[in-house]
Amino acid sequence: MERIPLNGEWALSYFTEGEVTVNGPDELGQKGITTVPAEVPGNVELDLVRAGKLPDPFHGLNIYELKPLEACQWWYTTTFETPDEARGKNCRLVFHGLDCIATIWLNGVKLGEAGNMFIAHAFPLEDRLHSDGRNELAVQLRSPVNVARGYRYEPSQAALATNHEQIHLRKAPHMFGWDIAPRAVSAGIWRSVELEVHEATEITEVAYATRSLGRHHAVLAVSWQFNTDAIHLAGFALRFTGRCGDHAFEHTEPAHFSAGSCFIAVPNPKPWWPKGYGDPHLYEVRCELIHEGMVVDTRTDWIGLRTVALERTETNAEENGGQFLFRVNGVPILCKGSNWVPLDAFHGRDAERYAPVLALCDDLGCNILRCWGGNVYEDTPFFDFCDRHGILVWQDFAFACALYPQDDAFLGRVREEAEFVVRKLRNHACLALWSGDNEIDMAYLQRGLDPAGNRISREVLPRVCAACDPYRPYLPSSPYASPAVVKGGGTAEGMMPEQHLWGPRDYFKGRYYAENTAHFASEMGYHGCPNVSSIKRFIDVEHLWPWQDNDQWRAHAADPVPEGGPFQYRTKLMADQVGELFGSIPDRLEDFALASQISQAEAKKFFIEMFRIAKWRKTGIIWWNLIDCWPQFSDAIVDYYFGKKLAYWYIKRVQQPFCIMVGEPDQWHCRVVAGNDGNTPREGTCRITDGDTGAILLERDFEVPANTNAELGRIRVSHGEHRLFLIHWESGGKAFGNHYLLGKPPFSFAQYRRYLIRIAQLPEPFAVEEIAR
């Protein structure tokens, strides 16, 4: 198969539905229709900005100017010559991302329709390409909000206050407004468009999975399918050759039919490991379709030999207190990483942000990312990076915080979507878990309903996963309310082994956080103000300060309603968290930003260390979140413009595979704990000093076995003290550092600023003068 891209400059015509009627691309010249140049892949708002029809939506209150565009209809048009290689061949026109209610026209004839932005849509062309002239291609995108108005909404369906349109539409939920994203409903051809040229005989599917893995032997399960115009299927075979460095394997399987499966023995395999536990070895596996001794088609995949299992109990009340634990290659993994939220509010820009954002994940030492269900499904380059860098991926299906339709027609659309996504991603070694949705079990419980009635997560999705990807675990919802949890009633959330720990958002060492019952936290965050230089890029100068009664701060909090909506509380929440730590709220922007970043950094550092110190009672934390999808005040540790907040540097230190940490005071002492989250023992020397006096509080050699914690000693303390402990250690010829803040609020902001200079000078130093600037 050959792929010919049709990306680049198109034309974009638009009008308000109801004011103009267009029945086909030949009617686009009439009065009331505006046409501008467009970029594909892209989004309509970005084209309007380039054309001078719309101000930058990310500045000031401009985001609210997108609201009238929700009623518009959009037409993309282009022309292309029929490529020589496509003449007389079986061709398909493939849109890898159409947002969202689309009709496609080729040479004046309707080619087909699409209604799901998450999946690719392919249209057979048969003899529709012009053999001796240019082809005219047009894509009509109807207003998704107007389409949503045509559905019936039952009492069994629900969504967030400003998000009811998402219920029937297969469109990213965050686009209708979220606490982490603006309301930017948008439209566009947001991923590539290609002309696929197919041969009469070619491989159509190859699925790989590790059936078993040992030190000296692995078994690779393979399923395959191919197309051919051969009348008889005699003489076909598939040859598989795999190579990883100096290690190789080869297997040839006779093909008695156009589909089949086999097991391939791999002696002395090189396993794939998550970050910190070993190298993420990948095999380049080449599948050759052979007919009568001749290779007629080839396909290459990168495969990791690894097994993955999720050991979980239905509640925390089970024998030994419950469990939620990932095992890779039989080894328990202490998971540390970020929730992966939309890269950009306009998904046409996602591809350009993959490399720099994923580089941050790697630098931070993340060994897991959770692809949140309010987003799109990320594209192949995302998973390729995670494969190469040993980052596990928890993949939610794209359902979030809503009660969706349960009728057969909607479930059929869900099934089609899930089959496409699972088949596309199943060969990636990094993919550890399919999760049915984000917080929908909780949404059912909050409405007094039983989530077991959700046929999407209890019937459709598990059946698709079992059929298309049987070797990978599935979780019905995040967090999952099992039947036993549902019976728990008012204590339901605390009974779940995996939890989203948001709570009151008060002092980060308060009872809600410090006494949580979760084995695994898949969401846990705390606010941090962006850098001042970033704020100046999206807030008008006259609205930079104060934060109170500030419409632009509220808009970027991110409140989807200009007159004040469900998220207007978030700016004050950020300020309250500053006041909680320091006893007062600074009255200068520069001081406020720094104080907020300190609050966030200490909070997230504490959250991660709390889970690491309690290993294996606690088995993982996926904090919220790495980077914003637009300029805003949020829980992210990197702002939209890639400005790193203080939390970035603290998290980088405490997510190291080996880390020395100080626990909370108990019985006049703080425990000093070494956490080894890796497959090799660690030894070295450590020293803990008082940040004010320089006095040595603990100094010793250490030896810590693989994948365990070890207590290195105790430091006598008093709850009434405010002190800084500076932690130094050396291991494997390299120096490392961490710190611990002792005491209860309020802390002195001036004193912490002095502490920050010493913290920044620890190994893996950062420039303190750049923090919050």
Short mmCIF file of C-alpha atoms in Angstrom, two decimals, residues 102-388:
data_model
loop_
_atom_site.label_atom_id
_atom_site.label_comp_id
_atom_site.label_asym_id
_atom_site.label_seq_id
_atom_site.Cartn_x
_atom_site.Cartn_y
_atom_site.Cartn_z
CA ALA A 102 -19.01 15.52 7.92
CA THR A 103 -20.17 14.87 4.36
CA ILE A 104 -17.50 14.25 1.74
CA TRP A 105 -17.87 15.14 -1.94
CA LEU A 106 -15.56 14.14 -4.80
CA ASN A 107 -16.02 15.63 -8.24
CA GLY A 108 -19.50 16.81 -7.37
CA VAL A 109 -20.70 13.42 -6.12
CA LYS A 110 -21.36 12.66 -2.47
CA LEU A 111 -18.79 10.09 -1.37
CA GLY A 112 -20.00 9.42 2.16
CA GLU A 113 -20.54 10.73 5.67
CA ALA A 114 -18.74 10.65 9.00
CA GLY A 115 -19.74 11.51 12.55
CA ASN A 116 -16.85 10.63 14.87
CA MET A 117 -13.75 12.80 15.34
CA PHE A 118 -11.84 10.03 17.14
CA ILE A 119 -11.38 7.56 14.30
CA ALA A 120 -10.21 7.48 10.71
CA HIS A 121 -12.81 7.39 7.94
CA ALA A 122 -12.01 5.63 4.66
CA PHE A 123 -14.02 5.96 1.45
CA PRO A 124 -13.49 3.57 -1.51
CA LEU A 125 -13.04 5.57 -4.69
CA GLU A 126 -13.67 2.85 -7.27
CA ASP A 127 -13.65 4.73 -10.62
CA ARG A 128 -14.38 8.21 -9.22
CA LEU A 129 -10.90 9.68 -9.79
CA HIS A 130 -10.52 11.64 -13.02
CA SER A 131 -7.95 9.95 -15.20
CA ASP A 132 -7.01 13.01 -17.24
CA GLY A 133 -7.73 16.05 -15.09
CA ARG A 134 -7.94 17.56 -11.62
CA ASN A 135 -10.19 16.19 -8.93
CA GLU A 136 -12.35 18.45 -6.78
CA LEU A 137 -12.63 17.41 -3.16
CA ALA A 138 -14.99 19.05 -0.68
CA VAL A 139 -15.75 18.37 2.99
CA GLN A 140 -18.87 19.79 4.63
CA LEU A 141 -18.80 20.10 8.43
CA ARG A 142 -22.15 20.87 10.03
CA SER A 143 -22.56 22.67 13.33
CA PRO A 144 -22.17 20.00 16.03
CA VAL A 145 -24.23 22.06 18.47
CA ASN A 146 -27.12 22.26 16.01
CA VAL A 147 -26.86 18.54 15.36
CA ALA A 148 -26.90 17.89 19.11
CA ARG A 149 -30.11 19.92 19.42
CA GLY A 150 -31.86 17.33 17.28
CA TYR A 151 -31.44 14.49 19.79
CA ARG A 152 -33.78 13.51 22.62
CA TYR A 153 -32.32 13.80 26.14
CA GLU A 154 -33.65 11.42 28.77
CA PRO A 155 -33.49 11.67 32.59
CA SER A 156 -30.97 8.83 32.50
CA GLN A 157 -28.50 11.07 30.62
CA ALA A 158 -26.43 13.83 32.20
CA ALA A 159 -23.26 15.88 31.79
CA LEU A 160 -21.46 18.83 33.34
CA ALA A 161 -23.42 22.07 33.45
CA THR A 162 -22.19 23.45 30.11
CA ASN A 163 -21.50 20.16 28.37
CA HIS A 164 -24.78 18.50 27.45
CA GLU A 165 -23.88 18.61 23.75
CA GLN A 166 -21.19 15.99 24.37
CA ILE A 167 -23.69 13.28 25.31
CA HIS A 168 -24.67 12.19 21.80
CA LEU A 169 -21.64 13.47 19.85
CA ARG A 170 -18.43 11.51 19.43
CA LYS A 171 -16.28 14.54 19.94
CA ALA A 172 -13.69 15.28 22.65
CA PRO A 173 -15.65 16.18 25.81
CA HIS A 174 -13.22 18.91 26.89
CA MET A 175 -14.13 20.97 23.80
CA PHE A 176 -17.43 21.98 25.38
CA GLY A 177 -15.63 23.50 28.36
CA TRP A 178 -13.79 21.93 31.30
CA ASP A 179 -11.89 23.10 34.34
CA ILE A 180 -8.67 22.46 32.37
CA ALA A 181 -9.78 23.65 28.93
CA PRO A 182 -11.75 26.48 27.37
CA ARG A 183 -15.04 26.08 25.58
CA ALA A 184 -13.73 25.84 22.03
CA VAL A 185 -16.22 23.57 20.24
CA SER A 186 -14.29 23.96 16.99
CA ALA A 187 -14.39 22.09 13.69
CA GLY A 188 -11.79 21.04 11.17
CA ILE A 189 -9.84 18.41 9.32
CA TRP A 190 -7.58 17.97 12.32
CA ARG A 191 -5.42 15.06 11.17
CA SER A 192 -3.95 14.11 7.82
CA VAL A 193 -5.83 13.32 4.62
CA GLU A 194 -4.37 10.63 2.37
CA LEU A 195 -5.02 8.83 -0.84
CA GLU A 196 -4.32 5.16 -0.20
CA VAL A 197 -3.30 3.05 -3.17
CA HIS A 198 -3.81 -0.64 -2.54
CA GLU A 199 -2.36 -3.66 -4.31
CA ALA A 200 -4.46 -6.66 -5.18
CA THR A 201 -2.50 -8.77 -2.70
CA GLU A 202 -1.40 -7.18 0.59
CA ILE A 203 -1.24 -7.63 4.34
CA THR A 204 -4.16 -5.93 6.08
CA GLU A 205 -3.71 -6.83 9.78
CA VAL A 206 -0.96 -8.18 12.02
CA ALA A 207 -1.49 -8.30 15.79
CA TYR A 208 1.33 -9.21 18.18
CA ALA A 209 1.13 -10.09 21.87
CA THR A 210 3.54 -11.70 24.33
CA ARG A 211 1.94 -14.99 25.32
CA SER A 212 4.62 -15.83 27.89
CA LEU A 213 8.02 -14.53 28.91
CA GLY A 214 10.85 -16.08 30.88
CA ARG A 215 14.54 -15.44 31.22
CA HIS A 216 15.45 -17.95 28.52
CA HIS A 217 12.31 -18.25 26.43
CA ALA A 218 9.39 -16.14 25.19
CA VAL A 219 6.36 -16.97 23.09
CA LEU A 220 4.96 -14.36 20.74
CA ALA A 221 1.30 -14.75 19.73
CA VAL A 222 0.57 -13.50 16.22
CA SER A 223 -2.71 -13.04 14.36
CA TRP A 224 -2.77 -11.95 10.75
CA GLN A 225 -4.98 -11.32 7.75
CA PHE A 226 -4.36 -10.47 4.11
CA ASN A 227 -6.28 -9.68 0.95
CA THR A 228 -5.64 -11.24 -2.42
CA ASP A 229 -7.31 -11.58 -5.79
CA ALA A 230 -5.83 -15.04 -6.23
CA ILE A 231 -8.54 -17.57 -7.04
CA HIS A 232 -6.84 -20.25 -4.97
CA LEU A 233 -4.95 -19.72 -1.72
CA ALA A 234 -2.30 -22.37 -2.33
CA GLY A 235 1.34 -21.34 -2.07
CA PHE A 236 0.97 -18.54 0.51
CA ALA A 237 3.10 -18.19 3.64
CA LEU A 238 4.15 -15.52 6.12
CA ARG A 239 7.75 -15.08 7.22
CA PHE A 240 8.46 -13.20 10.44
CA THR A 241 11.94 -11.92 11.23
CA GLY A 242 12.69 -9.98 14.40
CA ARG A 243 15.84 -8.17 15.44
CA CYS A 244 16.84 -6.32 18.60
CA GLY A 245 20.50 -5.33 18.52
CA ASP A 246 22.51 -8.52 18.09
CA HIS A 247 19.55 -10.78 18.87
CA ALA A 248 17.28 -12.13 16.14
CA PHE A 249 14.57 -14.69 15.50
CA GLU A 250 12.82 -16.00 12.41
CA HIS A 251 9.67 -18.01 11.80
CA THR A 252 7.80 -19.03 8.66
CA GLU A 253 4.13 -20.00 8.85
CA PRO A 254 2.19 -21.58 5.95
CA ALA A 255 -1.02 -19.70 5.18
CA HIS A 256 -3.88 -22.06 4.45
CA PHE A 257 -6.40 -19.23 4.46
CA SER A 258 -6.38 -15.43 4.20
CA ALA A 259 -6.43 -15.17 8.00
CA GLY A 260 -4.70 -17.14 10.69
CA SER A 261 -2.56 -17.18 13.81
CA CYS A 262 0.58 -18.78 15.13
CA PHE A 263 2.98 -18.81 18.06
CA ILE A 264 6.61 -17.85 17.60
CA ALA A 265 9.25 -19.12 20.00
CA VAL A 266 11.89 -16.53 20.90
CA PRO A 267 14.92 -18.00 22.72
CA ASN A 268 16.90 -15.81 25.13
CA PRO A 269 14.60 -12.82 24.65
CA LYS A 270 15.45 -9.20 25.43
CA PRO A 271 12.47 -7.99 27.46
CA TRP A 272 10.84 -4.57 27.40
CA TRP A 273 10.87 -2.83 30.77
CA PRO A 274 9.28 0.36 32.09
CA LYS A 275 11.58 3.23 33.00
CA GLY A 276 13.71 2.52 36.04
CA TYR A 277 13.31 -1.25 35.86
CA GLY A 278 15.48 -2.00 32.85
CA ASP A 279 15.88 -1.18 29.17
CA PRO A 280 12.79 -0.87 26.96
CA HIS A 281 14.08 -3.31 24.35
CA LEU A 282 12.17 -3.26 21.07
CA TYR A 283 12.31 -5.77 18.26
CA GLU A 284 11.97 -4.64 14.68
CA VAL A 285 9.65 -7.35 13.35
CA ARG A 286 9.26 -7.70 9.62
CA CYS A 287 6.30 -9.68 8.30
CA GLU A 288 6.61 -10.80 4.68
CA LEU A 289 3.71 -12.22 2.71
CA ILE A 290 5.10 -14.85 0.36
CA HIS A 291 3.36 -16.36 -2.66
CA GLU A 292 4.99 -19.15 -4.63
CA GLY A 293 8.37 -18.24 -3.14
CA MET A 294 8.10 -14.52 -3.97
CA VAL A 295 7.64 -11.71 -1.42
CA VAL A 296 4.48 -9.87 -2.49
CA ASP A 297 4.04 -7.54 0.52
CA THR A 298 5.85 -6.54 3.71
CA ARG A 299 4.98 -4.81 6.94
CA THR A 300 7.28 -3.70 9.76
CA ASP A 301 6.32 -3.21 13.42
CA TRP A 302 8.31 -2.44 16.56
CA ILE A 303 7.41 -4.98 19.23
CA GLY A 304 8.30 -5.20 22.90
CA LEU A 305 8.43 -8.62 24.53
CA ARG A 306 6.71 -8.11 27.86
CA THR A 307 3.75 -9.28 29.89
CA VAL A 308 1.52 -6.88 31.79
CA ALA A 309 -1.05 -7.68 34.47
CA LEU A 310 -3.22 -5.60 36.77
CA GLU A 311 -3.82 -7.24 40.14
CA ARG A 312 -6.82 -5.58 41.73
CA THR A 313 -9.47 -6.36 44.28
CA GLU A 314 -13.05 -5.16 44.24
CA THR A 315 -12.66 -3.09 47.46
CA ASN A 316 -10.13 -2.06 50.09
CA ALA A 317 -11.98 -4.19 52.61
CA GLU A 318 -10.85 -7.51 51.18
CA GLU A 319 -8.26 -9.81 52.73
CA ASN A 320 -4.95 -7.98 53.34
CA GLY A 321 -6.65 -4.65 52.68
CA GLY A 322 -7.13 -4.83 48.93
CA GLN A 323 -4.86 -4.31 45.95
CA PHE A 324 -4.30 -2.31 42.75
CA LEU A 325 -0.92 -3.28 41.34
CA PHE A 326 0.66 -3.40 37.90
CA ARG A 327 3.10 -6.22 37.19
CA VAL A 328 5.35 -6.13 34.14
CA ASN A 329 7.18 -9.36 33.34
CA GLY A 330 6.03 -10.63 36.71
CA VAL A 331 7.69 -7.76 38.61
CA PRO A 332 5.59 -5.33 40.69
CA ILE A 333 5.90 -1.75 39.41
CA LEU A 334 5.66 1.36 41.57
CA CYS A 335 4.00 3.73 39.09
CA LYS A 336 4.87 7.43 39.03
CA GLY A 337 3.71 9.76 36.30
CA SER A 338 1.28 12.29 34.95
CA ASN A 339 -2.20 12.47 33.57
CA TRP A 340 -2.00 13.23 29.86
CA VAL A 341 -4.64 15.81 28.99
CA PRO A 342 -5.24 17.64 25.68
CA LEU A 343 -2.02 18.94 24.17
CA ASP A 344 -3.83 21.89 22.66
CA ALA A 345 -7.38 23.21 22.77
CA PHE A 346 -7.15 23.08 18.96
CA HIS A 347 -6.14 19.53 18.10
CA GLY A 348 -4.81 20.45 14.68
CA ARG A 349 -1.69 21.58 16.57
CA ASP A 350 -1.23 18.39 18.59
CA ALA A 351 1.39 16.86 16.31
CA GLU A 352 3.83 19.77 16.68
CA ARG A 353 3.65 19.57 20.49
CA TYR A 354 4.28 15.81 20.83
CA ALA A 355 8.09 15.91 20.81
CA PRO A 356 8.68 18.74 23.32
CA VAL A 357 5.98 17.61 25.76
CA LEU A 358 7.02 13.96 25.70
CA ALA A 359 10.62 15.06 26.25
CA LEU A 360 9.41 16.65 29.51
CA CYS A 361 7.83 13.34 30.57
CA ASP A 362 11.10 11.55 29.93
CA ASP A 363 13.12 14.19 31.77
CA LEU A 364 10.79 13.95 34.78
CA GLY A 365 11.31 10.20 35.03
CA CYS A 366 7.67 9.32 34.44
CA ASN A 367 7.17 5.57 34.05
CA ILE A 368 3.44 5.91 33.36
CA LEU A 369 1.05 8.31 31.65
CA ARG A 370 -2.72 8.14 31.93
CA CYS A 371 -4.47 9.25 28.74
CA TRP A 372 -7.49 10.95 30.25
CA GLY A 373 -10.97 10.15 28.86
CA GLY A 374 -11.98 13.75 28.19
CA ASN A 375 -9.42 13.98 25.41
CA VAL A 376 -8.86 12.53 21.94
CA TYR A 377 -6.94 9.29 21.41
CA GLU A 378 -3.33 10.20 20.78
CA ASP A 379 -1.70 9.30 17.50
CA THR A 380 0.99 6.75 16.72
CA PRO A 381 4.02 9.03 17.41
CA PHE A 382 2.91 9.37 21.05
CA PHE A 383 2.86 5.61 21.56
CA ASP A 384 6.09 5.15 19.58
CA PHE A 385 7.85 7.52 21.99
CA CYS A 386 6.47 5.73 25.04
CA ASP A 387 7.56 2.40 23.54
CA ARG A 388 11.11 3.68 23.08
#
